[in-house]
Amino acid sequence: FWPLDTPALEMAELLVGKYGEDEKLIYRFLDHGQREVAMRYDLTVPLARVMANHPELPLPFKRYQSALVWRADSPQRGRYREFMQFDVDTVGSLDVLSDVEMIQLIERTLKALGQNKFVIHLSHRGVTGAVLESMGIDPSKQILIFRYLDKIKKTGRDATRENIGQVIGDKKAEELLSTLIGSEAESRLEKLLMDNPAWQNLRQIADLLELNKNPHLLLDLSIVRGLNYYTGLVFETFLGEFSEVGSVFSGGRYDDLMRQLTGKDLPAIGASIGVDRLLSVIKGMGIGHRQSCCLTVLPGLEKESLELAERLRSANLDITLILGRRDLAKQLRYANSIGATQTIIYGEQEADSQTFLIKKMDTGEQLRVKGVEQLISELNRG
Amino acid sequence: FWPLDTPALEMAELLVGKYGEDEKLIYRFLDHGQREVAMRYDLTVPLARVMANHPELPLPFKRYQSALVWRADSPQRGRYREFMQFDVDTVGSLDVLSDVEMIQLIERTLKALGQNKFVIHLSHRGVTGAVLESMGIDPSKQILIFRYLDKIKKTGRDATRENIGQVIGDKKAEELLSTLIGSEAESRLEKLLMDNPAWQNLRQIADLLELNKNPHLLLDLSIVRGLNYYTGLVFETFLGEFSEVGSVFSGGRYDDLMRQLTGKDLPAIGASIGVDRLLSVIKGMGIGHRQSCCLTVLPGLEKESLELAERLRSANLDITLILGRRDLAKQLRYANSIGATQTIIYGEQEADSQTFLIKKMDTGEQLRVKGVEQLISELNRG
């Protein structure tokens, strides 16, 4: 996948009419040239503009983008007016391998981030649509039913049945849920939709992914995704112990959206990470932590401390020289205040003998080592 | 240094009155709550807001920030309306070691980026000011003289003397330039400013940096920097063969600005990278290049190609599966169009015998290897 960057400001007319009722959340204003501009609201519409402006791009065009987006929403826990999105998309291919690759990419990405308890839930808009059709449900009701179904993990099965029941009646709502959900869903659907192309497509993807053998993959027809534009495979990813934060890596196939946006026939599949949400969980797991050491600067030893800092930094250690404090006690207080885990006390005696006194800031324990090599290995031990 | 992030939108009143006549370049508008907001124009003013809002931060507070800024400027080569800035600052310390550390940080950063022909030019606002004072020049003329001096690398010595001559007369202009510039500048200044605290400060920094022994450091009193707020050490960094792009890492000490912005006494020193400018040069030097390989997907071998791609990706290779094309010739054309350097041709025969045909895309040369291990090492060779 190629990296792609797009500007924070787009012409407002590009964004207008693309986000339904959420359009009111777009930040827009007149720039210095009296052009109406808008701040980036997502990464999909800018991608469509790039595809429309650059017909020379080879197809399929595979890009990733990590960028801020802005929404004038009411801020609440886990929802901000400014947040970082990471999107990856393959544009211009109907090939089932592009669906398979996207799922494998999610798996590889989360493993690279040190996760091993995630599950990617796979479903298919065409399959859910075919089930509704087989039940004789009016297609105009589909969007509303999908909206209720999309919330089932939050509201629970009963409330979902009740909500959908108000659209198509309780009996049909129960029939729908018991067709889509539960351990026998797959065999029921196999019977019901054997020759349906959407079902065949989903089966083929599952087969190429060896879904049944992979503990990270799960067929889950209750997944539909909130956005209207999905047409095929859809998926959400939950992190075992942190599933309450919701899906951290989601997406699906959208074969019509790019045509609406660009006028060109560009089937596509994409996936998106809510970076803040994912980071909040990963940080909670202690990833990204690094040993932080302070080094005293005692009067008359400025040059010596500087030189030692340089040597230790060359060994890839994070060293903070303690600036502007002559007194050792004050220096140690500063080290504490910035959360240093270790402080190297480097006085006349230490400089003369090239021994070093390490103070472990949590226990207060002090340790004397001889020579820089031993100092480095002790600091790395933490 | 701690990472710090600040939002793209600040309350407009924070930015107003901070950038002189450039204030007109700020993007500002009313948000949905009728608050006047402005897009981030630099990283220094937001840092000041953070310092004012968070008195609990330990001092010195050392942070770095890498973020986009926006200016409604006329775009031209190397100057954009949106660009990435990287800033690093130590706030709340007059300690000469914080000046020294900043220069060492520049040196280490550029070396880590693979550069070895850069020179950091060091000067001092206090020294330049003292020279003007010793010549009896009216302090009110200083800003204008600094503005001309700042452009000397572009305009040349003669034009600079002429420009400054219009402010203080030709004779004094010549005297000023010959005091500041040339191989004897240092000894002349030593005689002229021996007891001046600014000169002593600069000498101390140069001494701690062992400036005379370090080929990457140069005393250059023609450096003054464009911004008015610098008070002490100032510096610019030029990349040997690419010095025509201007300074790529610049900054200086600003001991008064934070008081103006926060009402608190917070002496500070900072440095800034124009990231786009630096990247344009580094990219030109071929850094960041990575081998890119395509892998054919021939009819009936979808699963085999997927599996091979996964194995190669696990070995950290960049593998593009060729999607949606049955014909080998078309697949090779696609590989060419995306700039792949190598393509693995993987047909029935290869799958059966676990041999692989590698096509080098530049020469057209084909190479057959046996087994995945050998394939990986050959692909890595490029």
PDB file of C-alpha atoms in Angstrom, chain A residues 2 6-9 24-29 31-32 35 39 58-60 62 70 72 81-82 90 93 95 97-98 100-101 104 108 207-208 210 297 302-303 306-307 310 313 320-321 323-325 334 337-338, chain B residues 2 6-9 24-29 31-32 35 39 58-60 62 70 72 81-82 90 93 95 97-98 100-101 104 108 207-208 210 297 302-303 306-307 310 313 320-321 323-325 334 337-338:
ATOM      1  CA  TRP A   2       1.283   3.433  -0.908  1.00  0.00           C
ATOM      2  CA  THR A   6      -4.214  15.025   1.443  1.00  0.00           C
ATOM      3  CA  PRO A   7      -4.608  18.579   2.781  1.00  0.00           C
ATOM      4  CA  ALA A   8      -6.639  19.453   5.881  1.00  0.00           C
ATOM      5  CA  LEU A   9      -8.667  21.938   3.850  1.00  0.00           C
ATOM      6  CA  LYS A  24     -23.827  19.807   9.775  1.00  0.00           C
ATOM      7  CA  LEU A  25     -20.760  18.646  11.721  1.00  0.00           C
ATOM      8  CA  ILE A  26     -18.352  19.829   8.997  1.00  0.00           C
ATOM      9  CA  TYR A  27     -16.163  22.834   9.876  1.00  0.00           C
ATOM     10  CA  ARG A  28     -16.424  25.208   6.910  1.00  0.00           C
ATOM     11  CA  PHE A  29     -15.539  28.826   6.223  1.00  0.00           C
ATOM     12  CA  ASP A  31     -10.730  31.511   3.041  1.00  0.00           C
ATOM     13  CA  HIS A  32      -8.694  34.622   2.150  1.00  0.00           C
ATOM     14  CA  ARG A  35     -13.405  30.319  -1.526  1.00  0.00           C
ATOM     15  CA  MET A  39     -11.827  20.839   7.145  1.00  0.00           C
ATOM     16  CA  PRO A  58      -2.549   2.320 -11.813  1.00  0.00           C
ATOM     17  CA  LEU A  59      -5.564   0.226 -10.802  1.00  0.00           C
ATOM     18  CA  PRO A  60      -6.035  -1.289  -8.343  1.00  0.00           C
ATOM     19  CA  LYS A  62      -3.824   0.677  -2.884  1.00  0.00           C
ATOM     20  CA  TRP A  70     -12.459  17.232  12.451  1.00  0.00           C
ATOM     21  CA  ALA A  72     -18.066  19.707  15.280  1.00  0.00           C
ATOM     22  CA  ARG A  81     -13.773  17.091  17.767  1.00  0.00           C
ATOM     23  CA  GLU A  82     -10.299  16.315  16.460  1.00  0.00           C
ATOM     24  CA  THR A  90      -7.850  -0.954  -2.379  1.00  0.00           C
ATOM     25  CA  SER A  93     -10.688  -4.201  -7.913  1.00  0.00           C
ATOM     26  CA  ASP A  95     -10.993  -9.467  -6.992  1.00  0.00           C
ATOM     27  CA  LEU A  97      -8.188 -11.559  -3.055  1.00  0.00           C
ATOM     28  CA  SER A  98      -8.412  -7.854  -2.242  1.00  0.00           C
ATOM     29  CA  VAL A 100      -8.801 -11.508   1.724  1.00  0.00           C
ATOM     30  CA  GLU A 101      -5.720  -9.264   1.795  1.00  0.00           C
ATOM     31  CA  GLN A 104      -4.912 -10.472   6.564  1.00  0.00           C
ATOM     32  CA  ARG A 108      -0.816  -8.734  10.729  1.00  0.00           C
ATOM     33  CA  ASP A 207     -12.347 -20.458   2.436  1.00  0.00           C
ATOM     34  CA  LEU A 208      -9.278 -18.501   1.234  1.00  0.00           C
ATOM     35  CA  GLU A 210      -9.172 -20.658   6.200  1.00  0.00           C
ATOM     36  CA  VAL A 297      24.971  18.101  36.669  1.00  0.00           C
ATOM     37  CA  GLU A 302      29.175  20.459  33.456  1.00  0.00           C
ATOM     38  CA  LYS A 303      31.488  19.261  30.717  1.00  0.00           C
ATOM     39  CA  LEU A 306      27.541  16.530  28.996  1.00  0.00           C
ATOM     40  CA  GLU A 307      30.079  14.049  27.682  1.00  0.00           C
ATOM     41  CA  GLU A 310      26.313  11.989  24.850  1.00  0.00           C
ATOM     42  CA  ARG A 313      22.497   8.645  24.253  1.00  0.00           C
ATOM     43  CA  THR A 320      17.710  13.891  30.818  1.00  0.00           C
ATOM     44  CA  LEU A 321      20.451  16.231  32.019  1.00  0.00           C
ATOM     45  CA  LEU A 323      19.502  21.736  34.253  1.00  0.00           C
ATOM     46  CA  GLY A 324      19.698  24.840  36.395  1.00  0.00           C
ATOM     47  CA  ARG A 325      19.930  23.270  39.872  1.00  0.00           C
ATOM     48  CA  TYR A 334      13.369  17.261  39.680  1.00  0.00           C
ATOM     49  CA  SER A 337       8.884  15.222  39.222  1.00  0.00           C
ATOM     50  CA  ILE A 338       9.464  14.198  35.611  1.00  0.00           C
TER      51      ILE A 338
ATOM     52  CA  TRP B   2       8.468  14.787  25.980  1.00  0.00           C
ATOM     53  CA  THR B   6      -1.971  20.478  20.617  1.00  0.00           C
ATOM     54  CA  PRO B   7      -5.178  20.840  18.591  1.00  0.00           C
ATOM     55  CA  ALA B   8      -5.300  22.300  15.076  1.00  0.00           C
ATOM     56  CA  LEU B   9      -7.891  24.840  16.224  1.00  0.00           C
ATOM     57  CA  LYS B  24      -3.269  38.436   8.255  1.00  0.00           C
ATOM     58  CA  LEU B  25      -2.103  34.993   7.129  1.00  0.00           C
ATOM     59  CA  ILE B  26      -3.968  33.215   9.942  1.00  0.00           C
ATOM     60  CA  TYR B  27      -6.987  31.115   8.922  1.00  0.00           C
ATOM     61  CA  ARG B  28      -9.801  32.064  11.297  1.00  0.00           C
ATOM     62  CA  PHE B  29     -13.559  31.579  11.433  1.00  0.00           C
ATOM     63  CA  ASP B  31     -17.207  27.627  14.854  1.00  0.00           C
ATOM     64  CA  HIS B  32     -20.607  26.001  15.483  1.00  0.00           C
ATOM     65  CA  ARG B  35     -16.552  31.045  19.035  1.00  0.00           C
ATOM     66  CA  MET B  39      -5.927  27.238  12.690  1.00  0.00           C
ATOM     67  CA  PRO B  58       8.117  20.545  36.084  1.00  0.00           C
ATOM     68  CA  LEU B  59      10.637  23.155  34.947  1.00  0.00           C
ATOM     69  CA  PRO B  60      12.579  23.051  32.768  1.00  0.00           C
ATOM     70  CA  LYS B  62      11.349  19.977  27.510  1.00  0.00           C
ATOM     71  CA  TRP B  70      -1.423  26.625   8.118  1.00  0.00           C
ATOM     72  CA  ALA B  72      -2.804  31.765   3.957  1.00  0.00           C
ATOM     73  CA  ARG B  81      -0.243  26.902   2.775  1.00  0.00           C
ATOM     74  CA  GLU B  82      -0.042  23.701   4.796  1.00  0.00           C
ATOM     75  CA  THR B  90      13.435  23.732  26.623  1.00  0.00           C
ATOM     76  CA  SER B  93      15.968  27.333  32.054  1.00  0.00           C
ATOM     77  CA  ASP B  95      21.327  27.103  32.071  1.00  0.00           C
ATOM     78  CA  LEU B  97      23.748  23.472  29.134  1.00  0.00           C
ATOM     79  CA  SER B  98      20.272  23.784  27.633  1.00  0.00           C
ATOM     80  CA  VAL B 100      24.550  23.165  24.402  1.00  0.00           C
ATOM     81  CA  GLU B 101      22.070  20.284  24.464  1.00  0.00           C
ATOM     82  CA  GLN B 104      23.970  18.501  20.210  1.00  0.00           C
ATOM     83  CA  ARG B 108      22.553  13.810  16.587  1.00  0.00           C
ATOM     84  CA  ASP B 207      33.797  25.900  24.721  1.00  0.00           C
ATOM     85  CA  LEU B 208      31.392  23.259  26.045  1.00  0.00           C
ATOM     86  CA  GLU B 210      34.318  22.074  21.648  1.00  0.00           C
ATOM     87  CA  VAL B 297      -1.762 -14.512  -9.145  1.00  0.00           C
ATOM     88  CA  GLU B 302      -5.049 -17.884  -5.776  1.00  0.00           C
ATOM     89  CA  LYS B 303      -4.578 -19.749  -2.510  1.00  0.00           C
ATOM     90  CA  LEU B 306      -1.816 -15.750  -0.981  1.00  0.00           C
ATOM     91  CA  GLU B 307       0.145 -18.162   1.176  1.00  0.00           C
ATOM     92  CA  GLU B 310       2.041 -14.089   3.684  1.00  0.00           C
ATOM     93  CA  ARG B 313       5.591 -10.474   4.254  1.00  0.00           C
ATOM     94  CA  THR B 320       2.081  -6.614  -3.881  1.00  0.00           C
ATOM     95  CA  LEU B 321      -0.275  -9.362  -5.044  1.00  0.00           C
ATOM     96  CA  LEU B 323      -5.179  -8.455  -8.386  1.00  0.00           C
ATOM     97  CA  GLY B 324      -7.886  -8.837 -11.009  1.00  0.00           C
ATOM     98  CA  ARG B 325      -5.759  -9.796 -14.042  1.00  0.00           C
ATOM     99  CA  TYR B 334       0.762  -3.731 -13.820  1.00  0.00           C
ATOM    100  CA  SER B 337       3.123   0.617 -13.731  1.00  0.00           C
ATOM    101  CA  ILE B 338       3.448   0.630  -9.947  1.00  0.00           C
TER     102      ILE B 338
END
